[in-house]
Every structure is written in structure tokens, then in C-alpha cells.
Short mmCIF file of C-alpha atoms in Angstrom, two decimals:
data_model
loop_
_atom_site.label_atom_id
_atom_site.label_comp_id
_atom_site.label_asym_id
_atom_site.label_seq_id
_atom_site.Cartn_x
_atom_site.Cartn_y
_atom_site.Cartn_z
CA UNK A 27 0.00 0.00 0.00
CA UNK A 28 0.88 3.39 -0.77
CA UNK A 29 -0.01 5.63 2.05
CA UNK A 30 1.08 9.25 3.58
CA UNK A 31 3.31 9.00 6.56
CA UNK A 32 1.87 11.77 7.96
CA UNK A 33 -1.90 12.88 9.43
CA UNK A 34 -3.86 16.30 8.79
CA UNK A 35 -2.70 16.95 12.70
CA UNK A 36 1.09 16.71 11.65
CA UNK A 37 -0.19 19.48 9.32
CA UNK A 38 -2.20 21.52 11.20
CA UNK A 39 0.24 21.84 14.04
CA UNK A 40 2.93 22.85 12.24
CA UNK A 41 0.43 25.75 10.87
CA UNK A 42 1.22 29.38 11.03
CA UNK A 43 -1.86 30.64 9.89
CA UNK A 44 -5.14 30.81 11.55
CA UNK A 45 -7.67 27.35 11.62
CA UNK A 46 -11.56 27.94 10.97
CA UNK A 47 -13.94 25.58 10.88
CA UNK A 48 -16.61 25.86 8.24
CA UNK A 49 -19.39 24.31 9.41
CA UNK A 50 -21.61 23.82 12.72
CA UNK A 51 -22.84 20.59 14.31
CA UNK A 52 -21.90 17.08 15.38
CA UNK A 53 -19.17 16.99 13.03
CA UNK A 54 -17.33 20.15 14.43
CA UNK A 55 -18.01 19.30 17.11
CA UNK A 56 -15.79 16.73 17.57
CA UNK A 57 -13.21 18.08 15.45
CA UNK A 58 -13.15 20.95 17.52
CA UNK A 59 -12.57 18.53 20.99
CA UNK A 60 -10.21 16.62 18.89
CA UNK A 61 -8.31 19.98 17.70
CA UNK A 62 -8.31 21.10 21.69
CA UNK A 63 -6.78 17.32 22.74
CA UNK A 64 -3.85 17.74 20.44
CA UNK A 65 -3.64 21.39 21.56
CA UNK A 66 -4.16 22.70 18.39
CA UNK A 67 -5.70 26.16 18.06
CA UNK A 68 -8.88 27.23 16.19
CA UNK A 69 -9.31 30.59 15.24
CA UNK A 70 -12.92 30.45 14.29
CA UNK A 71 -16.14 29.03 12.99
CA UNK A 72 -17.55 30.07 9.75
CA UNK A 73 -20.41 28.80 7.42
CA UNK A 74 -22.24 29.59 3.86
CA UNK A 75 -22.93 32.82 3.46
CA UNK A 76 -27.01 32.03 3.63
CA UNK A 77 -26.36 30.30 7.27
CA UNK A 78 -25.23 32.50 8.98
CA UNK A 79 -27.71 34.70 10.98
CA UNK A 80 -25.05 36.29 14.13
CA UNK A 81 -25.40 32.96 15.84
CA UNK A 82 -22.86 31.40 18.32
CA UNK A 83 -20.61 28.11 18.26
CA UNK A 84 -18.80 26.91 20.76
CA UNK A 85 -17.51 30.52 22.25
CA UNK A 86 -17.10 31.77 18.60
CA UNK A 87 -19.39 34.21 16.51
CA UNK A 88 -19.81 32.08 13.00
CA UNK A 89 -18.54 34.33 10.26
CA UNK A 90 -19.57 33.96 7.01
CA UNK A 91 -17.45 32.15 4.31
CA UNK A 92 -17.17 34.30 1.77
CA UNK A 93 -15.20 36.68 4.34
CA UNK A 94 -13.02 33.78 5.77
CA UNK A 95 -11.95 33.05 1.89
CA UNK A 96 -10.50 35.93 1.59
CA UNK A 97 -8.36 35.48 4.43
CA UNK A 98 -5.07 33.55 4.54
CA UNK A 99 -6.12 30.77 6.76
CA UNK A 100 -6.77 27.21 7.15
CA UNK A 101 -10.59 25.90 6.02
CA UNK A 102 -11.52 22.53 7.74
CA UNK A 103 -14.67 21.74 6.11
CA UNK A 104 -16.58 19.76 9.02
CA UNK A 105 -20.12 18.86 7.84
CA UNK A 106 -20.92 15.79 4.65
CA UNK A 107 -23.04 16.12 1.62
CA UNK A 108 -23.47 14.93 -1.30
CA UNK A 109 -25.37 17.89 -3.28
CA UNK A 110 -23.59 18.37 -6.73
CA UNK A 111 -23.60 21.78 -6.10
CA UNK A 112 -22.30 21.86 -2.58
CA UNK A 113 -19.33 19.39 -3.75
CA UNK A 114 -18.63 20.70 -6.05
CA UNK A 115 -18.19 24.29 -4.19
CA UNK A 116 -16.17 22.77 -1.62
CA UNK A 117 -13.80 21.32 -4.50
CA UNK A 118 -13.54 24.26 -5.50
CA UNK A 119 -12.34 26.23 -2.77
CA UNK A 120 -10.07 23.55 -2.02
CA UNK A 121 -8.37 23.72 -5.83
CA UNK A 122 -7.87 27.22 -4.97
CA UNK A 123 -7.44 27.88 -1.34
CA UNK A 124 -6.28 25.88 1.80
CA UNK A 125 -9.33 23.62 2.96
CA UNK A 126 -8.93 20.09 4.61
CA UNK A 127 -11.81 17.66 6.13
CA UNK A 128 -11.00 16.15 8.92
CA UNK A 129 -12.22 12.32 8.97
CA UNK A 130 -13.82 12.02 12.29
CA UNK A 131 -16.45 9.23 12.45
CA UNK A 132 -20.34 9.14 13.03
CA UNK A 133 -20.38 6.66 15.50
CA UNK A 134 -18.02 5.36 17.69
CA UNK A 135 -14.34 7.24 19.30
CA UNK A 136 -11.89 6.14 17.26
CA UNK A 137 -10.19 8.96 15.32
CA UNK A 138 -8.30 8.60 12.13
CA UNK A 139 -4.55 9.76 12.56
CA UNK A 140 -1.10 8.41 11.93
CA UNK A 141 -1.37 6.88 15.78
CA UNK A 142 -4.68 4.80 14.71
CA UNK A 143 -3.10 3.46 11.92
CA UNK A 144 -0.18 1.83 13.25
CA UNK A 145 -2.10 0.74 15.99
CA UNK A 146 -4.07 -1.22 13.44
CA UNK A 147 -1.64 -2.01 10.80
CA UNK A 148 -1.42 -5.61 10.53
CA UNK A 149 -5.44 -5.52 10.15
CA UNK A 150 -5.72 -2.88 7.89
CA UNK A 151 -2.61 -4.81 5.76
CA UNK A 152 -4.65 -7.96 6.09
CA UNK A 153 -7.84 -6.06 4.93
CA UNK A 154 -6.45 -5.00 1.77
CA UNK A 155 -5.11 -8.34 0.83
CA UNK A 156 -8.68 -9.88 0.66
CA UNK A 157 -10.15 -7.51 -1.92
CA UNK A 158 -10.51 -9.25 -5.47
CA UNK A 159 -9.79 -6.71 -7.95
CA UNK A 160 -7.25 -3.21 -8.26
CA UNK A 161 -10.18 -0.85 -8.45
CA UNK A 162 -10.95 -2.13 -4.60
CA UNK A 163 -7.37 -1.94 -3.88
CA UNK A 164 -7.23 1.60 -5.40
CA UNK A 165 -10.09 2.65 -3.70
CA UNK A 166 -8.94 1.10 0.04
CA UNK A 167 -5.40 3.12 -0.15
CA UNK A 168 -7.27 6.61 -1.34
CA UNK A 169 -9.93 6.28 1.41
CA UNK A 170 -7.08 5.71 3.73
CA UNK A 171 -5.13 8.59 2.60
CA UNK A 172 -7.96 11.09 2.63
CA UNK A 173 -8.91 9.56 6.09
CA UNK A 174 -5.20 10.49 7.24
CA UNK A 175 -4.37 13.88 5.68
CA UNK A 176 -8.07 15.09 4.54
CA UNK A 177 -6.59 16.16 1.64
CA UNK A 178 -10.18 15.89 -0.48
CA UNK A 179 -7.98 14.90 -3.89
CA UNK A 180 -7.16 11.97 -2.67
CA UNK A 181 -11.08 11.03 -2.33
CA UNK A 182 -12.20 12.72 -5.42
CA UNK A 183 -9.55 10.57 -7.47
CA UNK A 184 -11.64 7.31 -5.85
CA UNK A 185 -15.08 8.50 -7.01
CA UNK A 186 -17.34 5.65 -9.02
CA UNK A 187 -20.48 5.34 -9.72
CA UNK A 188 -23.13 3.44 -7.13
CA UNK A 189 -25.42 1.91 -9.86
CA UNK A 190 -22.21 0.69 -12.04
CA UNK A 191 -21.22 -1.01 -8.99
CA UNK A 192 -24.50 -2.22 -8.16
CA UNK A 193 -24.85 -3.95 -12.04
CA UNK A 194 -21.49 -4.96 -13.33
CA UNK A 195 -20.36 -6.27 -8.97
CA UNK A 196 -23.72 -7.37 -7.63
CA UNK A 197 -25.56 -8.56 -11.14
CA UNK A 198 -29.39 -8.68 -9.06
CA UNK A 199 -31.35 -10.63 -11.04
CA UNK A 200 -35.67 -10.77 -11.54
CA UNK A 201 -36.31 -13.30 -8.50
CA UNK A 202 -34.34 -12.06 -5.42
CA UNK A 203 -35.30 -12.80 -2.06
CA UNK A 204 -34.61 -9.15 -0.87
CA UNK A 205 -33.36 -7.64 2.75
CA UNK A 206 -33.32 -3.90 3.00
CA UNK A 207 -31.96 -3.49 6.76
CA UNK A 208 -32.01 0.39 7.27
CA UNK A 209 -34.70 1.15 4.33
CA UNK A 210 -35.79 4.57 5.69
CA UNK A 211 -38.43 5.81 3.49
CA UNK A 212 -38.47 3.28 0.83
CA UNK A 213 -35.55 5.04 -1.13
CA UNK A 214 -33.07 1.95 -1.58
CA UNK A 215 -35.96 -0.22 -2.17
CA UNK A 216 -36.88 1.95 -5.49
CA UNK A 217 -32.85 1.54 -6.26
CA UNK A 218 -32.97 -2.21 -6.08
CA UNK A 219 -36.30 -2.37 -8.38
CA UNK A 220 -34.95 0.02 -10.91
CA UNK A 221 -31.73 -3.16 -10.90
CA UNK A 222 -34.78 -5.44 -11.69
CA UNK A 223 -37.00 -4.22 -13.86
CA UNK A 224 -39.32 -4.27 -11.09
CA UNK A 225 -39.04 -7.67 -10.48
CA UNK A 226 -38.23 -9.59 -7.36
CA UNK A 227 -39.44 -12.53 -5.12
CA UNK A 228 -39.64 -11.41 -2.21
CA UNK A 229 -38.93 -8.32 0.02
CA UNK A 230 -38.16 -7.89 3.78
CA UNK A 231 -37.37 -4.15 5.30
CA UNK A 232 -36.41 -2.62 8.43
CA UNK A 233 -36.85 0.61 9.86
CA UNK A 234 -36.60 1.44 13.27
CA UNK A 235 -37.75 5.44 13.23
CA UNK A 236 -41.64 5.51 13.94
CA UNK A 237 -41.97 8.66 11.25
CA UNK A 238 -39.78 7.41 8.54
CA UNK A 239 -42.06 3.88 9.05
CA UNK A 240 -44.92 5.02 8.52
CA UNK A 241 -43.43 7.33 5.20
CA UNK A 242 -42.00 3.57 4.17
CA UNK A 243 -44.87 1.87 4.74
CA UNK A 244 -46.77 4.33 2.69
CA UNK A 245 -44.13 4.06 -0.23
CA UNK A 246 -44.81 0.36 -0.59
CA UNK A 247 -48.38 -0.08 -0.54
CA UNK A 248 -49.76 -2.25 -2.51
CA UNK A 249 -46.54 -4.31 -3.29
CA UNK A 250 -46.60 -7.51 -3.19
CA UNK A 251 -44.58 -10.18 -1.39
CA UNK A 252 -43.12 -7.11 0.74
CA UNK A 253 -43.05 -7.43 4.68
CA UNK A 254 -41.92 -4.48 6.93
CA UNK A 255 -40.62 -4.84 10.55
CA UNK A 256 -40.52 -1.85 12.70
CA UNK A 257 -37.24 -3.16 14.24
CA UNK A 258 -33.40 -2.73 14.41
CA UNK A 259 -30.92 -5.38 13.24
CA UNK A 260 -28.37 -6.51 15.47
CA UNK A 261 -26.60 -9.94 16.70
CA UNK A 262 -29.36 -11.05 18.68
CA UNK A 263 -33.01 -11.12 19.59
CA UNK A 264 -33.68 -8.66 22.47
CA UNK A 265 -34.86 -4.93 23.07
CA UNK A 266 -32.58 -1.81 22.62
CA UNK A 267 -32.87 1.88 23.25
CA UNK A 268 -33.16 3.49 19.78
CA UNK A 269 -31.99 7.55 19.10
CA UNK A 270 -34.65 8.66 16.48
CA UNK A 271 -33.76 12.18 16.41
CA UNK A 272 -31.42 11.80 13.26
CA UNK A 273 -34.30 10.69 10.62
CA UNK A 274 -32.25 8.57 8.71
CA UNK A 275 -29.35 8.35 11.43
CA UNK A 276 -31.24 6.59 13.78
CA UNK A 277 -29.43 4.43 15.66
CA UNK A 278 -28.77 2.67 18.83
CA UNK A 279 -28.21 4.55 22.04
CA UNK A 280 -27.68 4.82 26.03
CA UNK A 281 -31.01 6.30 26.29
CA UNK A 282 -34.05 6.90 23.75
CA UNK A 283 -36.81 4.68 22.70
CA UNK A 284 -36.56 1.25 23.48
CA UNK A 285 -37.55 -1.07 20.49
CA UNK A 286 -37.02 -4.73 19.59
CA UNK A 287 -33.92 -5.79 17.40
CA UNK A 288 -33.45 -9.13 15.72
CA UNK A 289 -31.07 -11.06 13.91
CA UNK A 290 -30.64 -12.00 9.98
CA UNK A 291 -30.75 -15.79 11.32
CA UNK A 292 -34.21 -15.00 12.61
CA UNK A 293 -35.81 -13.38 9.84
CA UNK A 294 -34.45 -16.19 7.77
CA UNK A 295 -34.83 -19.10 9.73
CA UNK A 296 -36.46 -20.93 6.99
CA UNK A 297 -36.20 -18.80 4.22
CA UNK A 298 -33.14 -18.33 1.65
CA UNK A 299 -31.56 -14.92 1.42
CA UNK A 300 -30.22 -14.21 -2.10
CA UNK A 301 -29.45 -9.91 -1.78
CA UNK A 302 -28.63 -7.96 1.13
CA UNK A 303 -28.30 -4.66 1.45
CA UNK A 304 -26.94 -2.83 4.95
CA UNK A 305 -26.96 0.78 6.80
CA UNK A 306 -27.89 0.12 9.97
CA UNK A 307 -25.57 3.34 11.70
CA UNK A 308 -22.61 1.77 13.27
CA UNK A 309 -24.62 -1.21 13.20
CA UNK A 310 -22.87 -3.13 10.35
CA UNK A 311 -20.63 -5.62 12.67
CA UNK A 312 -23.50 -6.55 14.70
CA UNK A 313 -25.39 -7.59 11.77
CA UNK A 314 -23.52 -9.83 10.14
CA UNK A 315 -22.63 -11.63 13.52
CA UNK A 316 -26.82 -12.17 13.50
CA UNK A 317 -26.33 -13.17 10.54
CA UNK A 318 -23.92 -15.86 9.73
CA UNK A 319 -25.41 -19.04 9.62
CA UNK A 320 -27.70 -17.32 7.05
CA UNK A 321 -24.71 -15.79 5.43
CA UNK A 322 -23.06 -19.67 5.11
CA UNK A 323 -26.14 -21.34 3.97
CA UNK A 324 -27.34 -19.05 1.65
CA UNK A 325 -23.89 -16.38 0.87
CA UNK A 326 -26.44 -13.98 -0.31
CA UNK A 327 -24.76 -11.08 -2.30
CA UNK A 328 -24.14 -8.26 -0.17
CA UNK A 329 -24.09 -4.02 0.03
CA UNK A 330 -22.36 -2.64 2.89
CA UNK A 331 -22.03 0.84 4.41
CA UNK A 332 -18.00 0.73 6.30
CA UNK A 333 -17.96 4.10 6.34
CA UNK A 334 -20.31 4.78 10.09
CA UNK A 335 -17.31 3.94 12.27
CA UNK A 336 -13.41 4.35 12.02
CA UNK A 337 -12.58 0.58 11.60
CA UNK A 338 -15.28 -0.48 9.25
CA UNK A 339 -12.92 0.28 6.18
CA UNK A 340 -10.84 -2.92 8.05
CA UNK A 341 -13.05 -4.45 10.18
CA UNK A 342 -16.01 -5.51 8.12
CA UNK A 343 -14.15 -6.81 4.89
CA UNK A 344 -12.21 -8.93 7.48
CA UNK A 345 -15.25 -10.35 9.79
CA UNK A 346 -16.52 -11.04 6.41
CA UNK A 347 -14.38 -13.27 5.67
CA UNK A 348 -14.15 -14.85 8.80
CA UNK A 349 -17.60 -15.69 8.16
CA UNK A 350 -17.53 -16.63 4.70
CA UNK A 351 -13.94 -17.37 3.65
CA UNK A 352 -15.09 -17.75 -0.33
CA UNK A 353 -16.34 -14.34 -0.88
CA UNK A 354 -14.97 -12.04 -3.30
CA UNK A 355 -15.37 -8.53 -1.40
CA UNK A 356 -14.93 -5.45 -3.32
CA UNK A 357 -15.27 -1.42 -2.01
CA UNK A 358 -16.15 1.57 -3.85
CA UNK A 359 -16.43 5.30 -3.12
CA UNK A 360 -19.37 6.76 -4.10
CA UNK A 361 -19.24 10.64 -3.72
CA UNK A 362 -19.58 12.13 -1.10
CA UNK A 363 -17.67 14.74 1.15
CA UNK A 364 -16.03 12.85 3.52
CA UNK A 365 -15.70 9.79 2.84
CA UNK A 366 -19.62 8.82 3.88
CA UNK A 367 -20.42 6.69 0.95
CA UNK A 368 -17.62 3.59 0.87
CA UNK A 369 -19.35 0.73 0.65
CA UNK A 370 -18.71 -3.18 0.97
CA UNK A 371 -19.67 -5.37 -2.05
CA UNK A 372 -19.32 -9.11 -1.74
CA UNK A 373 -20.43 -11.85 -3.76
#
């Protein structure tokens, strides 16, 4: 593997010029309490122009960025999307000014940065020697660079399209036996029809947001051969606290809702599995420990987000195989700003 030697923190302490964030949230958040446990100072928070109404972050008064571009400083872009438009701005300021993203996870504390990695090494060297082809390999070292320096070239050089992956990797065919685990409003279900000319033979979903149900429930109506389960997906049968505050980032927590999770093995007790598709928030490992006697009987192809925690990049390709020693796994990154869109595909 080909990979920096050094992390965006290398690079941002040895900074003369003044750091602002540019953006507000979760995301700065915890850049901003990573920033402060390296001792590295932030000069301020800005954000797009049509955001900012005087408002406060974290002890700073959020400037807009049109003003902070014209200053000689630092830009660490701390919030994803994957708008066209808003990419393609951020690209843009980066191709012409100083602006770095600092990969900090959604779920989870571990923290991309040259210590991480060598903690890790010997997994992350293992990882990369299971995926089949050089497009996987190529995508595994830029995701690991961009995760290190947040230097957004190296992810825009890994960009590839989700639906070419989906065809030429995952080939669906007219009579799947279907699991959408995370389905949200019915929006990956349409994606996996539009693969099938609307054929299929059978589809299970879960969704564990009450709103977002009910929306997915309403999307499907009249389908048939479709069940829906109100439930979260994890490595057992039991009952959960559930956050439901993120809409489509709902996810397990210390304290929220509680709501009944299952296991893969459950739902398919009798029943063959032939397509799987999983963002379950963090999620990801527990759900394919639920699942593996399904996933040995049946090795159903597979779509997996490893982009909710630090170590899913290394840790899910090589549970995988654990599980299932014969499949070919392959990753692609999809775009998005970071690096929310790498996904697992194994067949």
C-alpha cells in the first residue's frame, strides 16, 4: 500500500496561519474537541454565506465564508453532503485555497490519525489483501489517505459510480429474495427495483424510526410479497434503546426509545436470502454476527455501508471473511464529502 506517513494533525500543528472551521454541528463538534486534545488552536467558525444569521458556536461568533476566503487561513470543512452543487463548491475552494476535512467518524471514538493506523496495521494490511480486484485496492489506499491527511484529492480521485457497482459487482437478477436493513423511506428499495425491472421474489425491510415507518410503509403499498418490521438489526433477539432524532441516522443509544432488534438468522430461519443490502448506523458488525449461519447457507450477495465507524474500512471486509472465507469482497467510493459513501460489495 501506498499511504502518507503523515496525518492532517502533523499538518495543522505545524500551521502558522489561523484554523476555521466551516461548518456547525456534530461533526465540528468533535473536530473541535479533537483539535483542543492535540492542543491545536482554532481561530474560528464560519459557514455559507445564507447560514449564517449572528449565531454562536462553541464561544465563537460564526462568520460567514465568503469573508473567511478571503483570508489567509486554514478551512476545515466539518459537515458531509453529497449535493452536486455543494461538492462541487467545496472542490472548488479547495483547488484554490487551503481547505482540509477532517475524517472524524459518526459513530463510535476512534479517530483517524497516523497513531490509529499503526495501531491497526497488521489488520488494515490484512484487509487489503482480501479484496478481489485493483479498483478495490485503489479505492482502500485513497480512502485511507484522505482519512489520514483530509486532503479531499485523494477522495475525489476514488469517485465511481453506485449503480455501475450495483450492475457490473452485484448482477441482481428478476427473483431475489430481498433484505433492505435500514430502508428509511423506501428510497433503496426503489434503487434495487430500478436493478430489476421491477421484479423480485420477495422483500423484507427494516426501519426502526416511527416517522420514517410510517413514510416507508406508505411508499410500498400495494406491493406484493413485501413485509416491513418496525425493528433494528443486530446480533441477537432482544430490546434496545433506539436515538430517532437523526431521521435517517437513527441508531442505537444509552437512552431513547426502546424497540425490539433481531437477527438475519431470525428473519431467515427458513427462508433463503439471495441480496442484502446494509446501513444500519454503526450497526454493520453486529449484523452480520446475527447473521452468519444465514450468510453460510445461503452467501447472499451483499451491500455494505463501512464508512459509520473508524474501523469499518478494516473491520467488516475482514469479519466477512471470517464468516464466509469464499467471498470475493470489493469497495467503492461513491461521492460524497467525507468519505460517507464507501461501501462493501461481496459476492
Amino acid at each position: 500500500m501506498n499511504i502518507p506517513g503523515y496525518d492532517i494533525y502533523d499538518t495543522l500543528k505545524n500551521e502558522r496561519r489561523p484554523i476555521v472551521i466551516y461548518g456547525m454541528g456534530n461533526g465540528a463538534d468533535k473536530i473541535i474537541n479533537e483539535l483542543q486534545r492535540r492542543s491545536i488552536k482554532i481561530s474560528g467558525v464560519c459557514a455559507s454565506d445564507d447560514f449564517v444569521r449572528g449565531q454562536t458556536f462553541r464561544g465563537f461568533t460564526v462568520g460567514r465564508l465568503s469573508d473567511a476566503i478571503q483570508e489567509d487561513c486554514v478551512l476545515l470543512c466539518a459537515f458531509g453532503t453529497q449535493l452536486p452543487e455543494v461538492m462541487s463548491r467545496i472542490f472548488d475552494i479547495a483547488d484554490n485555497h487551503t481547505l482540509l476535512a477532517p475524517d472524524v467518524s459518526v459513530y463510535g471514538t476512534n479517530i483517524w490519525s497516523r497513531e490509529f493506523f499503526d495501531e491497526n496495521r497488521r489488520e488494515i494490511e490484512n484487509a487489503y489483501s482480501l479484496l478481489a480486484d485493483d479498483i478495490s485496492r485503489y479505492t482502500f489506499e485513497g480512502a485511507l489517505s484522505f482519512k489520514l491527511t483530509g486532503r479531499l484529492d485523494f477522495l475525489r480521485n476514488i469517485y465511481s459510480d453506485k449503480m455501475d457497482a450495483l450492475t457490473t459487482i452485484l448482477h441482481p437478477g428478476e427473483n431475489e429474495s430481498y433484505l433492505d436493513l435500514g430502508a428509511y423511506r423506501g428510497d433503496t428499495i426503489d434503487e434495487f427495483l430500478s436493478l430489476t425491472g421491477g421484479r423480485y421474489g420477495h422483500i423484507t425491510a427494516l426501519e426502526p424510526d416511527r416517522r420514517t415507518f410510517a413514510k416507508l410503509k406508505a411508499h410500498v403499498a400495494g406491493m406484493k410479497n413485501v413485509k416491513l418490521f418496525r425493528m433494528g438489526i443486530w446480533s441477537e433477539d432482544m430490546n434496545l434503546a433506539f436515538s430517532s432524532s437523526l431521521g435517517r441516522g437513527s441508531s442505537v443509544t444509552e437512552n431513547g426509545e426502546e424497540l425490539a432488534v433481531t437477527k438475519i438468522d431470525t428473519l431467515y430461519s427458513v427462508r433463503h436470502l439471495s441480496y442484502c443490502k446494509m446501513d444500519v448506523e454503526g450497526a454493520e458488525r453486529q449484523a452480520l454476527i446475527g447473521g452468519i449461519n444465514t450468510l453460510r447457507r445461503d452467501k447472499p450477495k451483499l451491500n455494505i455501508a463501512a464508512y459509520h465507524r473508524s474501523e469499518d474500512i478494516f473491520s467488516l471486509p475482514l469479519l466477512l471473511h471470517d464468516i464466509v472465507p469464499g467471498y470475493k469482497i470489493y469497495m467503492r467510493q461513491h461521492p460524497y464529502i467525507p468519505a460517507w459513501d464507501l461501501n462493501i460489495y461481496a459476492v
